[in-house]
mmCIF file of C-alpha atoms in Angstrom:
data_model
loop_
_atom_site.group_PDB
_atom_site.id
_atom_site.type_symbol
_atom_site.label_atom_id
_atom_site.label_comp_id
_atom_site.label_asym_id
_atom_site.label_seq_id
_atom_site.Cartn_x
_atom_site.Cartn_y
_atom_site.Cartn_z
ATOM 1 C CA MET A 253 -23.511 69.037 -65.334
ATOM 2 C CA ASN A 254 -24.291 66.469 -67.311
ATOM 3 C CA THR A 255 -27.485 66.010 -69.193
ATOM 4 C CA GLU A 256 -28.428 62.831 -68.008
ATOM 5 C CA ASN A 257 -27.863 63.159 -64.958
ATOM 6 C CA ILE A 258 -29.920 66.971 -65.358
ATOM 7 C CA ILE A 259 -33.169 64.596 -66.562
ATOM 8 C CA LYS A 260 -32.423 61.425 -63.813
ATOM 9 C CA GLY A 261 -32.738 63.903 -61.074
ATOM 10 C CA ARG A 262 -35.929 65.686 -62.740
ATOM 11 C CA ILE A 263 -37.880 61.967 -63.071
ATOM 12 C CA SER A 264 -36.463 61.416 -59.477
ATOM 13 C CA ASN A 265 -38.197 64.494 -58.150
ATOM 14 C CA LEU A 266 -41.106 63.362 -60.287
ATOM 15 C CA ILE A 267 -41.376 60.019 -58.903
ATOM 16 C CA VAL A 268 -41.055 61.090 -55.580
ATOM 17 C CA SER A 269 -43.625 64.334 -55.491
ATOM 18 C CA LEU A 270 -46.380 61.647 -57.188
ATOM 19 C CA MET A 271 -45.018 58.626 -54.663
ATOM 20 C CA LEU A 272 -46.134 61.479 -51.265
ATOM 21 C CA GLN A 273 -49.380 62.518 -52.946
ATOM 22 C CA GLU A 274 -50.457 59.414 -53.847
ATOM 23 C CA ALA A 275 -49.403 59.086 -49.489
ATOM 24 C CA ASN A 276 -52.030 62.343 -49.142
ATOM 25 C CA TYR A 277 -49.113 64.510 -49.038
ATOM 26 C CA LEU A 278 -49.736 67.813 -51.112
ATOM 27 C CA THR A 279 -46.168 68.197 -52.640
ATOM 28 C CA LEU A 280 -45.261 71.894 -55.015
ATOM 29 C CA PRO A 281 -41.773 72.349 -57.059
ATOM 30 C CA TYR A 282 -39.852 74.215 -54.828
ATOM 31 C CA ASN A 283 -36.634 74.880 -56.629
ATOM 32 C CA ASP A 284 -37.623 74.947 -60.386
ATOM 33 C CA THR A 285 -35.734 78.742 -60.535
ATOM 34 C CA SER A 286 -32.160 77.662 -58.796
ATOM 35 C CA ASN A 287 -32.434 74.530 -61.507
ATOM 36 C CA PHE A 288 -32.574 77.578 -64.492
ATOM 37 C CA LEU A 289 -29.618 79.728 -62.860
ATOM 38 C CA ILE A 290 -27.494 76.828 -62.308
ATOM 39 C CA GLN A 291 -27.369 75.992 -65.540
ATOM 40 C CA SER A 292 -27.383 79.137 -67.716
ATOM 41 C CA GLY A 293 -23.992 79.366 -65.583
ATOM 42 C CA MET A 294 -24.156 81.424 -61.866
ATOM 43 C CA SER A 295 -21.657 80.925 -59.909
ATOM 44 C CA LYS A 296 -21.230 77.654 -58.294
ATOM 45 C CA ILE A 297 -18.441 79.896 -55.799
ATOM 46 C CA GLU A 298 -20.103 82.554 -54.597
ATOM 47 C CA LYS A 299 -22.278 82.279 -51.254
ATOM 48 C CA ILE A 300 -25.768 83.143 -53.010
ATOM 49 C CA GLY A 301 -24.749 80.215 -55.698
ATOM 50 C CA LYS A 302 -24.088 77.731 -52.890
ATOM 51 C CA LYS A 303 -27.159 78.690 -50.978
ATOM 52 C CA ILE A 304 -29.483 78.331 -54.530
ATOM 53 C CA ARG A 305 -27.855 75.215 -55.402
ATOM 54 C CA ALA A 306 -28.128 73.582 -52.227
ATOM 55 C CA THR A 307 -32.371 75.163 -52.630
ATOM 56 C CA PRO A 308 -35.082 72.203 -51.291
ATOM 57 C CA SER A 309 -36.913 70.229 -54.174
ATOM 58 C CA LEU A 310 -40.199 69.996 -53.233
ATOM 59 C CA LEU A 311 -42.042 71.811 -50.326
ATOM 60 C CA ILE A 312 -44.802 69.185 -48.537
ATOM 61 C CA MET A 313 -47.109 69.565 -46.708
ATOM 62 C CA ASN A 314 -48.653 67.044 -44.446
ATOM 63 C CA LYS A 315 -52.861 66.909 -45.848
ATOM 64 C CA ASN A 316 -53.325 65.205 -42.557
ATOM 65 C CA ASN A 317 -52.296 66.888 -39.646
ATOM 66 C CA GLY A 318 -51.064 69.884 -41.728
ATOM 67 C CA SER A 319 -47.150 69.690 -40.735
ATOM 68 C CA THR A 320 -44.438 70.814 -43.919
ATOM 69 C CA PHE A 321 -41.230 70.820 -44.536
ATOM 70 C CA LEU A 322 -39.233 70.818 -47.513
ATOM 71 C CA LEU A 323 -37.124 68.026 -48.927
ATOM 72 C CA HIS A 324 -34.566 67.961 -51.296
ATOM 73 C CA VAL A 325 -34.334 65.141 -53.832
ATOM 74 C CA LYS A 326 -31.342 63.532 -55.398
ATOM 75 C CA TYR A 327 -30.449 60.457 -57.722
ATOM 76 C CA GLN A 328 -28.015 58.606 -57.039
ATOM 77 C CA GLY A 329 -26.806 56.248 -59.925
ATOM 78 C CA ILE A 330 -24.494 52.410 -59.026
ATOM 79 C CA GLY A 331 -20.723 53.541 -59.008
ATOM 80 C CA SER A 332 -22.099 56.941 -57.370
ATOM 81 C CA ARG A 333 -19.197 57.870 -54.277
ATOM 82 C CA GLY A 334 -20.736 58.722 -50.921
ATOM 83 C CA ARG A 335 -18.508 61.467 -50.653
ATOM 84 C CA ASN A 336 -21.504 63.623 -53.135
ATOM 85 C CA VAL A 337 -23.906 62.397 -50.367
ATOM 86 C CA ASP A 338 -22.084 63.946 -47.698
ATOM 87 C CA TRP A 339 -21.328 67.046 -49.390
ATOM 88 C CA GLY A 340 -24.653 67.755 -50.692
ATOM 89 C CA TYR A 341 -26.624 67.172 -47.521
ATOM 90 C CA LYS A 342 -23.498 69.309 -45.969
ATOM 91 C CA GLN A 343 -24.698 72.034 -47.994
ATOM 92 C CA LEU A 344 -28.322 71.427 -47.353
ATOM 93 C CA VAL A 345 -28.237 71.945 -43.598
ATOM 94 C CA GLU A 346 -26.443 74.470 -43.803
ATOM 95 C CA TYR A 347 -28.299 76.758 -45.669
ATOM 96 C CA TRP A 348 -30.930 74.700 -45.270
ATOM 97 C CA PRO A 349 -31.162 73.277 -41.779
ATOM 98 C CA GLU A 350 -34.346 72.660 -41.664
ATOM 99 C CA SER A 351 -34.667 70.263 -44.572
ATOM 100 C CA LYS A 352 -34.768 67.004 -45.511
ATOM 101 C CA LEU A 353 -33.028 64.659 -47.973
ATOM 102 C CA ILE A 354 -34.546 61.874 -49.848
ATOM 103 C CA LEU A 355 -31.948 60.305 -51.966
ATOM 104 C CA VAL A 356 -33.556 58.208 -54.838
ATOM 105 C CA ARG A 357 -31.530 54.712 -56.384
ATOM 106 C CA SER A 358 -31.887 53.071 -59.196
ATOM 107 C CA GLN A 359 -31.010 49.927 -56.163
ATOM 108 C CA LYS A 360 -32.673 48.562 -53.304
ATOM 109 C CA PRO A 361 -33.932 50.482 -51.391
ATOM 110 C CA TYR A 362 -34.469 52.264 -53.936
ATOM 111 C CA PHE A 363 -35.649 55.669 -51.604
ATOM 112 C CA LEU A 364 -33.407 56.701 -48.501
ATOM 113 C CA LEU A 365 -33.693 59.339 -46.308
ATOM 114 C CA ILE A 366 -30.221 60.514 -44.711
ATOM 115 C CA SER A 367 -30.391 62.247 -40.899
ATOM 116 C CA GLU A 368 -27.288 63.476 -39.551
ATOM 117 C CA THR A 369 -25.993 61.116 -35.981
ATOM 118 C CA GLN A 370 -23.330 61.693 -33.999
ATOM 119 C CA LYS A 371 -21.156 59.023 -36.420
ATOM 120 C CA GLY A 372 -21.729 61.024 -39.364
ATOM 121 C CA LEU A 373 -24.412 60.554 -42.066
ATOM 122 C CA LYS A 374 -27.479 57.686 -42.046
ATOM 123 C CA ALA A 375 -29.145 56.424 -44.748
ATOM 124 C CA LEU A 376 -32.605 54.852 -44.077
ATOM 125 C CA PRO A 377 -35.151 52.946 -46.002
ATOM 126 C CA VAL A 378 -37.487 55.532 -46.643
ATOM 127 C CA ILE A 379 -40.487 52.379 -45.539
ATOM 128 C CA GLU A 380 -38.297 52.360 -41.841
ATOM 129 C CA SER A 381 -38.861 56.601 -41.417
ATOM 130 C CA ASP A 382 -41.086 57.940 -38.546
ATOM 131 C CA PHE A 383 -40.760 60.663 -40.362
ATOM 132 C CA LEU A 384 -42.470 59.694 -43.607
ATOM 133 C CA LYS A 385 -45.687 57.568 -43.115
ATOM 134 C CA LEU A 386 -45.340 55.706 -46.070
ATOM 135 C CA ASP A 387 -47.022 52.638 -46.744
ATOM 136 C CA GLN A 388 -44.776 49.493 -48.038
ATOM 137 C CA LYS A 389 -46.655 48.696 -50.905
ATOM 138 C CA LEU A 390 -46.657 52.527 -52.236
ATOM 139 C CA VAL A 391 -42.866 52.235 -52.175
ATOM 140 C CA GLU A 392 -42.839 49.110 -53.934
ATOM 141 C CA LYS A 393 -45.002 50.760 -56.502
ATOM 142 C CA TYR A 394 -42.991 53.353 -57.130
ATOM 143 C CA GLY A 395 -39.600 51.442 -56.498
ATOM 144 C CA LYS A 396 -41.066 49.593 -59.974
ATOM 145 C CA VAL A 397 -40.972 53.421 -61.331
ATOM 146 C CA VAL A 398 -37.991 53.601 -60.347
ATOM 147 C CA LYS A 399 -36.874 50.973 -62.110
ATOM 148 C CA LYS A 400 -38.197 51.183 -64.999
ATOM 149 C CA PHE A 401 -37.628 55.148 -65.684
ATOM 150 C CA LEU A 402 -33.587 55.045 -63.242
ATOM 151 C CA SER A 403 -32.118 51.551 -64.052
#
């Protein structure tokens, strides 16, 4: 795995976590062990290796109503192909069907929520999502952080 991608992935995870905390969500890291195992050489082919690779990034709780969900955060650089998103989403829903996927990108819109429709995957800017209630100013604030550290 590319060191730069690991760093950008962790920065993306932190940015999303901080943005959600500011929006009154409790965020807890969920996949710290899986990152360690993969980087230590655990098989990516065996079923347990595939499941661990697909482990969501964060456990999220809405402080207003107590609802909880799992969120997988992925960084997508300029020039990245959509097939990586397709594959990652399929792995996520196969092993963690209750999870959501958010892409952090180095171009606008900086945050995309991925969902599946009858026509395939759909990327919706997080600000337009009914799933996460985020203020536009907050998303713009953290978009500037993405631009500064991930562009």
